[in-house]
Coordinates of C-alpha atoms in Angstrom, one line a residue:
X882 CA -3.7 14.4 -2.0
X883 CA -5.8 12.3 0.1
X884 CA -5.5 11.6 3.7
X885 CA -5.8 8.2 4.8
X886 CA -6.4 6.5 8.3
X887 CA -6.0 2.9 8.8
X888 CA -8.4 1.2 6.8
X889 CA -11.8 0.1 8.8
X890 CA -12.8 -3.3 9.0
X891 CA -16.4 -4.8 9.8
X892 CA -16.8 -7.1 12.7
X893 CA -19.4 -8.8 10.8
X894 CA -17.9 -12.1 9.0
X895 CA -19.3 -12.3 5.1
X896 CA -18.7 -14.8 3.0
X897 CA -15.7 -13.9 0.4
X898 CA -16.6 -12.7 -3.1
X899 CA -13.7 -12.8 -5.6
X900 CA -12.9 -10.1 -8.0
X901 CA -14.7 -7.2 -6.3
X902 CA -13.8 -4.9 -3.5
X903 CA -13.1 -6.1 0.0
X904 CA -16.8 -6.7 1.5
X905 CA -15.0 -6.1 4.9
X906 CA -14.7 -2.5 4.2
X907 CA -18.4 -2.0 4.4
X908 CA -18.7 -0.5 7.7
X909 CA -19.0 3.0 9.6
X910 CA -15.8 5.2 8.0
X911 CA -15.6 2.9 5.1
X912 CA -16.8 2.1 1.5
X913 CA -20.5 3.7 0.6
X914 CA -23.0 1.0 -0.4
X915 CA -23.8 1.7 -4.0
X916 CA -26.7 -0.4 -6.2
X917 CA -27.1 0.0 -9.7
X918 CA -29.7 2.8 -10.4
X919 CA -28.9 4.7 -7.4
X920 CA -29.0 8.6 -7.7
X921 CA -26.5 11.1 -6.3
X922 CA -26.2 14.7 -6.1
X923 CA -29.9 15.6 -5.9
X924 CA -30.6 13.0 -8.8
X925 CA -27.9 14.5 -11.4
X926 CA -26.1 11.2 -11.4
X927 CA -27.7 7.9 -11.9
X928 CA -25.3 4.4 -11.2
X929 CA -25.5 2.8 -14.5
X930 CA -22.7 -0.2 -13.8
X931 CA -19.6 -0.7 -12.0
X932 CA -16.4 0.4 -13.8
X933 CA -13.7 -0.6 -10.8
X934 CA -12.6 -0.7 -7.3
X935 CA -9.5 0.2 -4.8
X936 CA -8.4 0.1 -1.7
X937 CA -9.8 3.4 -0.8
X938 CA -12.8 3.9 -3.4
X939 CA -15.5 2.2 -5.5
X940 CA -15.5 3.8 -9.4
X941 CA -18.6 3.8 -11.1
X942 CA -20.2 4.5 -14.6
X943 CA -22.7 7.0 -14.3
X944 CA -25.2 9.0 -16.4
X945 CA -25.0 13.0 -15.9
X946 CA -28.6 14.2 -16.3
X947 CA -27.3 17.6 -16.7
X948 CA -25.3 17.0 -19.8
X949 CA -27.0 13.9 -20.9
X950 CA -23.3 12.1 -21.0
X951 CA -21.7 9.1 -19.3
X952 CA -19.3 9.9 -16.5
X953 CA -17.0 8.0 -14.0
X954 CA -17.7 8.6 -10.2
X955 CA -14.9 7.7 -8.1
X956 CA -16.7 7.4 -4.6
X957 CA -14.1 7.5 -1.5
X958 CA -13.9 5.8 1.8
X959 CA -15.5 7.8 4.6
X960 CA -12.3 7.9 6.4
X961 CA -10.4 9.3 3.3
X962 CA -10.4 13.1 3.2
X963 CA -10.1 14.5 -0.4
X964 CA -8.4 17.8 0.2
X965 CA -8.0 19.3 -3.0
X966 CA -4.7 18.2 -4.6
X967 CA -6.3 16.8 -7.7
X968 CA -8.3 20.2 -8.1
X969 CA -5.2 22.1 -7.7
X970 CA -3.6 20.0 -10.1
X971 CA -6.2 20.1 -12.8
X972 CA -6.0 23.7 -12.5
X973 CA -2.2 24.1 -12.3
X974 CA -2.4 21.8 -15.6
X975 CA -5.5 23.6 -17.4
X976 CA -3.3 24.8 -20.3
X977 CA -0.5 22.1 -20.4
X978 CA -0.8 20.7 -23.8
X979 CA -0.2 16.9 -22.4
X980 CA -3.3 17.8 -19.6
X981 CA -5.4 15.2 -21.8
X982 CA -3.3 12.4 -20.7
X983 CA -4.0 12.7 -17.1
X984 CA -7.7 11.6 -15.9
X985 CA -8.2 14.9 -13.4
X986 CA -11.3 15.6 -11.8
X987 CA -13.9 17.9 -13.7
X988 CA -16.0 18.0 -10.5
X989 CA -16.3 16.9 -6.8
X990 CA -19.3 16.7 -4.1
X991 CA -20.2 15.0 -1.2
X992 CA -22.6 12.2 -0.6
X993 CA -23.6 11.2 3.1
X994 CA -24.5 7.0 3.8
X995 CA -24.6 4.9 6.6
X996 CA -20.8 4.7 6.9
X997 CA -20.2 8.4 6.9
X998 CA -19.7 11.3 4.5
X999 CA -17.9 10.3 1.5
X1000 CA -16.1 12.4 -1.0
X1001 CA -17.1 11.9 -4.9
X1002 CA -14.9 12.7 -7.8
X1003 CA -16.2 13.0 -11.4
X1004 CA -13.9 12.0 -14.1
X1005 CA -14.4 11.5 -17.7
X1006 CA -15.2 8.2 -19.2
X1007 CA -12.2 6.1 -20.3
X1008 CA -11.9 2.4 -21.5
X1009 CA -10.5 -0.3 -19.7
X1010 CA -6.9 -0.4 -17.8
X1011 CA -4.0 -1.6 -19.7
X1012 CA -3.7 -4.7 -17.6
X1013 CA -7.1 -5.5 -18.2
X1014 CA -6.7 -5.0 -21.7
X1015 CA -3.6 -6.9 -21.8
X1016 CA -4.8 -10.2 -19.9
X1017 CA -7.0 -10.7 -23.1
X1018 CA -4.1 -11.0 -25.4
X1019 CA -2.0 -13.6 -26.5
X1020 CA 0.9 -13.9 -24.1
X1021 CA -0.7 -10.7 -22.5
X1022 CA 1.3 -8.8 -25.3
X1023 CA 0.0 -5.6 -26.8
X1024 CA 0.3 -5.1 -30.5
X1025 CA 3.7 -2.9 -31.6
X1026 CA 1.9 0.2 -32.5
X1027 CA -0.6 0.0 -29.4
X1028 CA 2.4 -0.5 -27.3
X1029 CA 4.6 1.8 -28.8
X1030 CA 2.1 5.0 -28.6
X1031 CA 1.0 3.7 -25.0
X1032 CA 4.4 4.3 -24.1
X1033 CA 5.0 7.4 -25.4
X1034 CA 1.9 8.9 -23.8
X1035 CA 2.9 7.4 -20.4
X1036 CA 6.1 9.0 -20.4
X1037 CA 4.6 12.5 -21.8
X1038 CA 1.7 12.4 -19.0
X1039 CA 4.4 11.8 -16.3
X1040 CA 6.4 14.7 -17.4
X1041 CA 3.7 17.0 -17.4
X1042 CA 3.1 15.6 -13.7
X1043 CA 6.7 16.2 -12.8
X1044 CA 7.1 19.4 -15.0
X1045 CA 4.6 21.0 -12.4
X1046 CA 6.5 19.6 -9.2
X1047 CA 4.3 16.7 -8.4
X1048 CA 4.9 13.0 -8.4
X1049 CA 1.9 10.2 -9.0
X1050 CA 3.2 7.7 -6.5
X1051 CA 1.5 4.4 -7.7
X1052 CA 2.0 4.1 -11.6
X1053 CA 1.4 0.8 -12.7
X1054 CA -0.8 -0.6 -15.5
X1055 CA -3.7 -0.7 -13.4
X1056 CA -3.8 2.9 -13.2
X1057 CA -3.2 3.3 -16.7
X1058 CA -6.6 3.6 -18.8
X1059 CA -6.8 3.2 -22.4
X1060 CA -8.8 6.2 -24.2
X1061 CA -12.2 5.0 -25.8
X1062 CA -12.7 5.4 -29.3
X1063 CA -14.0 8.8 -30.3
X1064 CA -17.1 6.8 -32.1
X1065 CA -18.2 5.4 -29.0
X1066 CA -17.8 8.5 -26.8
X1067 CA -20.2 10.2 -29.5
X1068 CA -22.8 7.2 -29.2
X1069 CA -23.7 6.3 -26.0
X1070 CA -25.8 3.7 -26.7
X1071 CA -23.0 1.9 -28.5
X1072 CA -20.8 2.2 -25.5
X1073 CA -23.3 0.8 -23.1
X1074 CA -23.6 -2.0 -25.5
X1075 CA -20.3 -2.7 -25.4
X1076 CA -19.8 -2.5 -21.5
X1077 CA -22.8 -5.1 -21.1
X1078 CA -25.2 -5.5 -18.3
X1079 CA -24.1 -5.4 -14.6
X1080 CA -23.0 -8.6 -13.2
X1081 CA -23.5 -9.0 -9.4
X1082 CA -22.9 -11.2 -6.7
X1083 CA -25.1 -11.4 -3.4
X1084 CA -23.5 -10.4 -0.2
X1085 CA -24.1 -12.9 2.4
X1086 CA -23.0 -12.8 6.2
X1087 CA -21.6 -16.0 7.7
X1088 CA -23.9 -15.9 10.7
X1089 CA -27.0 -16.3 8.5
X1090 CA -28.1 -13.0 9.9
X1091 CA -29.8 -10.3 7.5
X1092 CA -27.5 -7.7 5.7
X1093 CA -27.6 -4.1 7.7
X1094 CA -27.3 -0.8 6.2
X1095 CA -23.5 -0.4 6.4
X1096 CA -23.2 -3.3 3.5
X1097 CA -25.0 -3.4 -0.2
X1098 CA -27.1 -6.3 -0.9
X1099 CA -25.4 -6.9 -4.0
X1100 CA -21.6 -5.9 -5.3
X1101 CA -20.8 -5.7 -8.7
X1102 CA -17.7 -7.3 -10.9
X1103 CA -16.1 -4.4 -12.7
X1104 CA -17.2 -4.3 -16.3
X1105 CA -15.8 -5.7 -19.0
X1106 CA -15.2 -3.6 -22.2
X1107 CA -16.0 -5.4 -25.2
X1108 CA -15.4 -3.5 -28.6
X1109 CA -15.3 -4.9 -32.0
X1110 CA -13.0 -2.2 -33.2
X1111 CA -9.3 -1.7 -31.4
X1112 CA -7.7 0.6 -29.3
X1113 CA -4.9 2.7 -30.8
X1114 CA -2.8 3.0 -27.5
X1115 CA -3.9 6.3 -26.8
X1116 CA -4.0 6.2 -22.7
X1117 CA -4.7 8.5 -19.9
X1118 CA -3.2 8.3 -16.3
X1119 CA -5.6 7.7 -13.5
X1120 CA -5.7 7.3 -9.9
X1121 CA -4.2 10.3 -8.1
X1122 CA -4.7 9.5 -4.7
X1123 CA -1.1 8.9 -3.6
X1124 CA 0.2 12.1 -5.4
X1125 CA 2.4 14.1 -3.8
X1126 CA 3.9 17.6 -4.0
X1127 CA 7.8 17.3 -4.5
X1128 CA 7.8 20.5 -1.9
X1129 CA 5.4 18.8 0.5
X1130 CA 7.4 16.2 3.0
X1131 CA 4.1 14.9 4.0
X1132 CA 3.7 13.9 0.3
X1133 CA 6.5 11.5 1.1
X1134 CA 4.6 9.6 3.6
X1135 CA 4.1 5.8 3.1
X1136 CA 0.7 4.7 1.3
X1137 CA -0.7 1.6 0.7
X1138 CA 0.5 1.1 -3.1
X1139 CA 1.3 -1.8 -5.4
X1140 CA 4.5 -3.6 -4.5
X1141 CA 5.8 -5.3 -7.5
X1142 CA 6.0 -1.5 -8.9
X1143 CA 7.0 0.0 -6.0
X1144 CA 10.6 1.6 -5.5
X1145 CA 13.0 0.4 -3.0
X1146 CA 12.7 3.4 -1.3
X1147 CA 9.2 3.0 -0.9
X1148 CA 9.2 -0.7 0.2
X1149 CA 11.4 0.2 3.0
X1150 CA 9.3 2.9 4.2
X1151 CA 11.7 5.9 3.7
X1152 CA 11.1 9.2 1.6
X1153 CA 10.2 9.1 -1.8
X1154 CA 10.2 11.6 -4.7
X1155 CA 10.0 11.9 -8.3
X1156 CA 12.7 9.4 -8.8
X1157 CA 10.3 6.5 -7.3
X1158 CA 7.8 7.4 -10.1
X1159 CA 10.7 6.7 -12.4
X1160 CA 11.5 3.3 -11.2
X1161 CA 7.6 2.5 -11.5
X1162 CA 7.6 3.7 -15.1
X1163 CA 10.7 1.5 -15.9
X1164 CA 8.6 -1.4 -14.5
X1165 CA 5.5 -0.5 -16.4
X1166 CA 7.5 -0.1 -19.8
X1167 CA 8.8 -3.8 -19.4
X1168 CA 5.5 -5.3 -18.8
X1169 CA 4.1 -3.4 -21.8
X1170 CA 7.3 -4.8 -24.1
X1171 CA 7.1 -8.4 -22.4
X1172 CA 3.6 -9.2 -21.2
X1173 CA 5.1 -9.9 -17.9
X1174 CA 5.5 -8.0 -14.6
X1175 CA 9.4 -7.2 -14.1
X1176 CA 9.4 -8.2 -10.2
X1177 CA 6.8 -11.0 -9.8
X1178 CA 6.5 -12.9 -6.8
X1179 CA 3.9 -15.4 -5.3
X1180 CA 3.2 -12.8 -2.4
X1181 CA 3.6 -9.3 -3.0
X1182 CA 4.7 -8.0 0.1
X1183 CA 7.7 -5.5 0.3
X1184 CA 10.1 -8.0 1.6
X1185 CA 9.4 -10.7 -1.4
X1186 CA 9.7 -7.9 -4.0
X1187 CA 12.8 -6.8 -2.3
X1188 CA 14.0 -10.4 -2.8
X1189 CA 13.0 -10.3 -6.3
X1190 CA 14.6 -6.9 -6.9
X1191 CA 18.0 -8.7 -5.9
X1192 CA 17.4 -11.7 -8.2
X1193 CA 16.7 -9.5 -11.3
X1194 CA 19.4 -6.7 -10.6
X1195 CA 22.1 -8.2 -8.8
X1196 CA 23.1 -7.9 -5.1
X1197 CA 23.5 -4.4 -3.7
X1198 CA 26.6 -2.4 -3.4
X1199 CA 28.2 -1.8 -0.3
X1200 CA 27.3 1.7 -0.1
X1201 CA 23.9 0.5 -0.6
X1202 CA 23.9 -1.8 2.5
X1203 CA 25.5 1.4 4.5
X1204 CA 22.6 3.4 3.8
X1205 CA 19.9 1.0 3.9
X1206 CA 21.1 -2.2 6.2
X1207 CA 19.3 -1.3 9.3
X1208 CA 15.7 -0.5 7.7
X1209 CA 16.3 -3.6 5.4
X1210 CA 16.8 -5.6 8.5
X1211 CA 13.5 -4.6 9.8
X1212 CA 12.2 -6.2 6.6
X1213 CA 14.4 -9.6 7.8
X1214 CA 16.3 -8.5 4.7
X1215 CA 20.1 -9.3 5.2
X1216 CA 23.5 -9.5 3.2
X1217 CA 23.2 -13.1 3.4
X1218 CA 19.8 -13.1 1.4
X1219 CA 21.9 -11.3 -1.3
X1220 CA 24.8 -13.8 -1.2
X1221 CA 23.6 -15.9 -4.0
X1222 CA 22.6 -13.0 -6.4
X1223 CA 24.7 -12.1 -9.5
X1224 CA 26.7 -9.1 -9.2
X1225 CA 25.0 -7.1 -11.5
X1226 CA 21.7 -7.0 -13.7
X1227 CA 22.5 -10.3 -15.9
X1228 CA 19.1 -11.5 -15.1
X1229 CA 17.5 -8.3 -16.5
X1230 CA 19.6 -8.7 -19.7
X1231 CA 18.4 -12.5 -20.3
X1232 CA 14.8 -11.3 -19.7
X1233 CA 15.1 -8.7 -22.5
X1234 CA 17.0 -11.3 -24.6
X1235 CA 14.6 -13.7 -24.3
X1236 CA 12.1 -11.2 -26.2
X1237 CA 12.7 -12.4 -29.8
X1238 CA 9.9 -10.4 -31.8
X1239 CA 11.4 -7.1 -30.0
X1240 CA 11.1 -4.3 -32.8
X1241 CA 13.7 -1.7 -31.1
X1242 CA 17.1 -2.2 -30.2
X1243 CA 17.6 -4.5 -27.2
X1244 CA 21.0 -2.8 -26.0
X1245 CA 19.5 0.4 -26.1
X1246 CA 16.2 -0.5 -23.9
X1247 CA 18.8 -2.4 -21.5
X1248 CA 20.6 0.7 -20.9
X1249 CA 17.5 2.8 -20.2
X1250 CA 16.0 0.4 -18.0
X1251 CA 19.0 -0.1 -16.1
X1252 CA 19.8 3.4 -15.6
X1253 CA 16.0 3.9 -14.4
X1254 CA 16.2 1.1 -11.9
X1255 CA 19.3 2.0 -10.0
X1256 CA 18.8 1.2 -6.3
X1257 CA 20.1 4.6 -5.4
X1258 CA 17.1 7.4 -6.2
X1259 CA 19.3 10.1 -7.2
X1260 CA 21.1 8.2 -9.6
X1261 CA 18.3 7.2 -11.8
X1262 CA 17.6 9.0 -14.9
X1263 CA 14.8 12.1 -14.7
X1264 CA 11.8 12.0 -17.0
X1265 CA 13.4 14.3 -19.5
X1266 CA 16.4 12.3 -19.6
X1267 CA 14.2 9.4 -20.4
X1268 CA 12.6 11.4 -23.4
X1269 CA 15.8 12.0 -24.5
X1270 CA 17.2 8.3 -24.4
X1271 CA 18.1 7.1 -27.9
X1272 CA 15.7 4.0 -27.2
X1273 CA 12.5 6.2 -26.6
X1274 CA 13.4 8.1 -29.4
X1275 CA 13.3 5.1 -31.6
X1276 CA 9.7 4.3 -30.9

């Protein structure tokens, strides 16, 4: 796994730019400033477009001149040390039949810049994230055939990880990519045409002074994929920055993850494990079916998401309070906050009942999700039990 320190933050005040990485992270120990046309690794990789960004990295579309192909380059912050878990995982799973469902690195190298020395991971090119693709659909809902295949492959990909003794640590629809149609992978000109030209915004300091070498002159919006055909639902699970080995206690440290899909034990800052992935998987399955996040909140803080969990699943049991009350109190969550909640997951039942065009058995879906969303981690289904559940088998 990667080792993280507290995020560096520039002392320079920049104008805010929506839909791009946090510009304040362009400082010593932070993000590496990259521009379209830049070359990395002695000219082997030339930057073509921006694919995405996260708290710890930016991701770029690049041309690999050594093999005349397009690849994705994930460029990590200067204070983030890649210590080989992803590479180790790629080696362990090399012969696994579902290895193709995981976007693991093909190689890595380092690049030095004004903000430090940065690890760069070379990944196979893939399509948009599920969340990006769903944003453009009516009610954000996937067609049934795409949805069912995506769920099947997400579960198989996670099973591949768990069988190897690893947890993903931050599974959600923004970390799951749709696989590109083979025709576009074989025809790079068509692929570039469908991705379109880079879209940029200037970086400006609020004090009016010139931009220093630590920040780029331009930042780029993630490319929007526009394919005349449709995706078939085949996916790859990506972003293994929070991946942990189940035998490694260090893997259970608290990282910055997407709170609405994080398990309660992670929100409370406690030890996580494979059951934490099962919780996140349940959240992803619900979103793929309904087009909505299961635990929505105006502010995606640990406290607000825990409030929403109690609203949807009902008030915690007495045993849960005995185990978690002290740490919950650190987030200003008390028994009084749960007093008005239902005694059980009635709201979850209602949310599923409201899906009038669901083609699978609603009662089986309720049963599976409830057993994946128990507050006590050890009571959740395992990934093997999810695969064997009648609802999953009906897809």
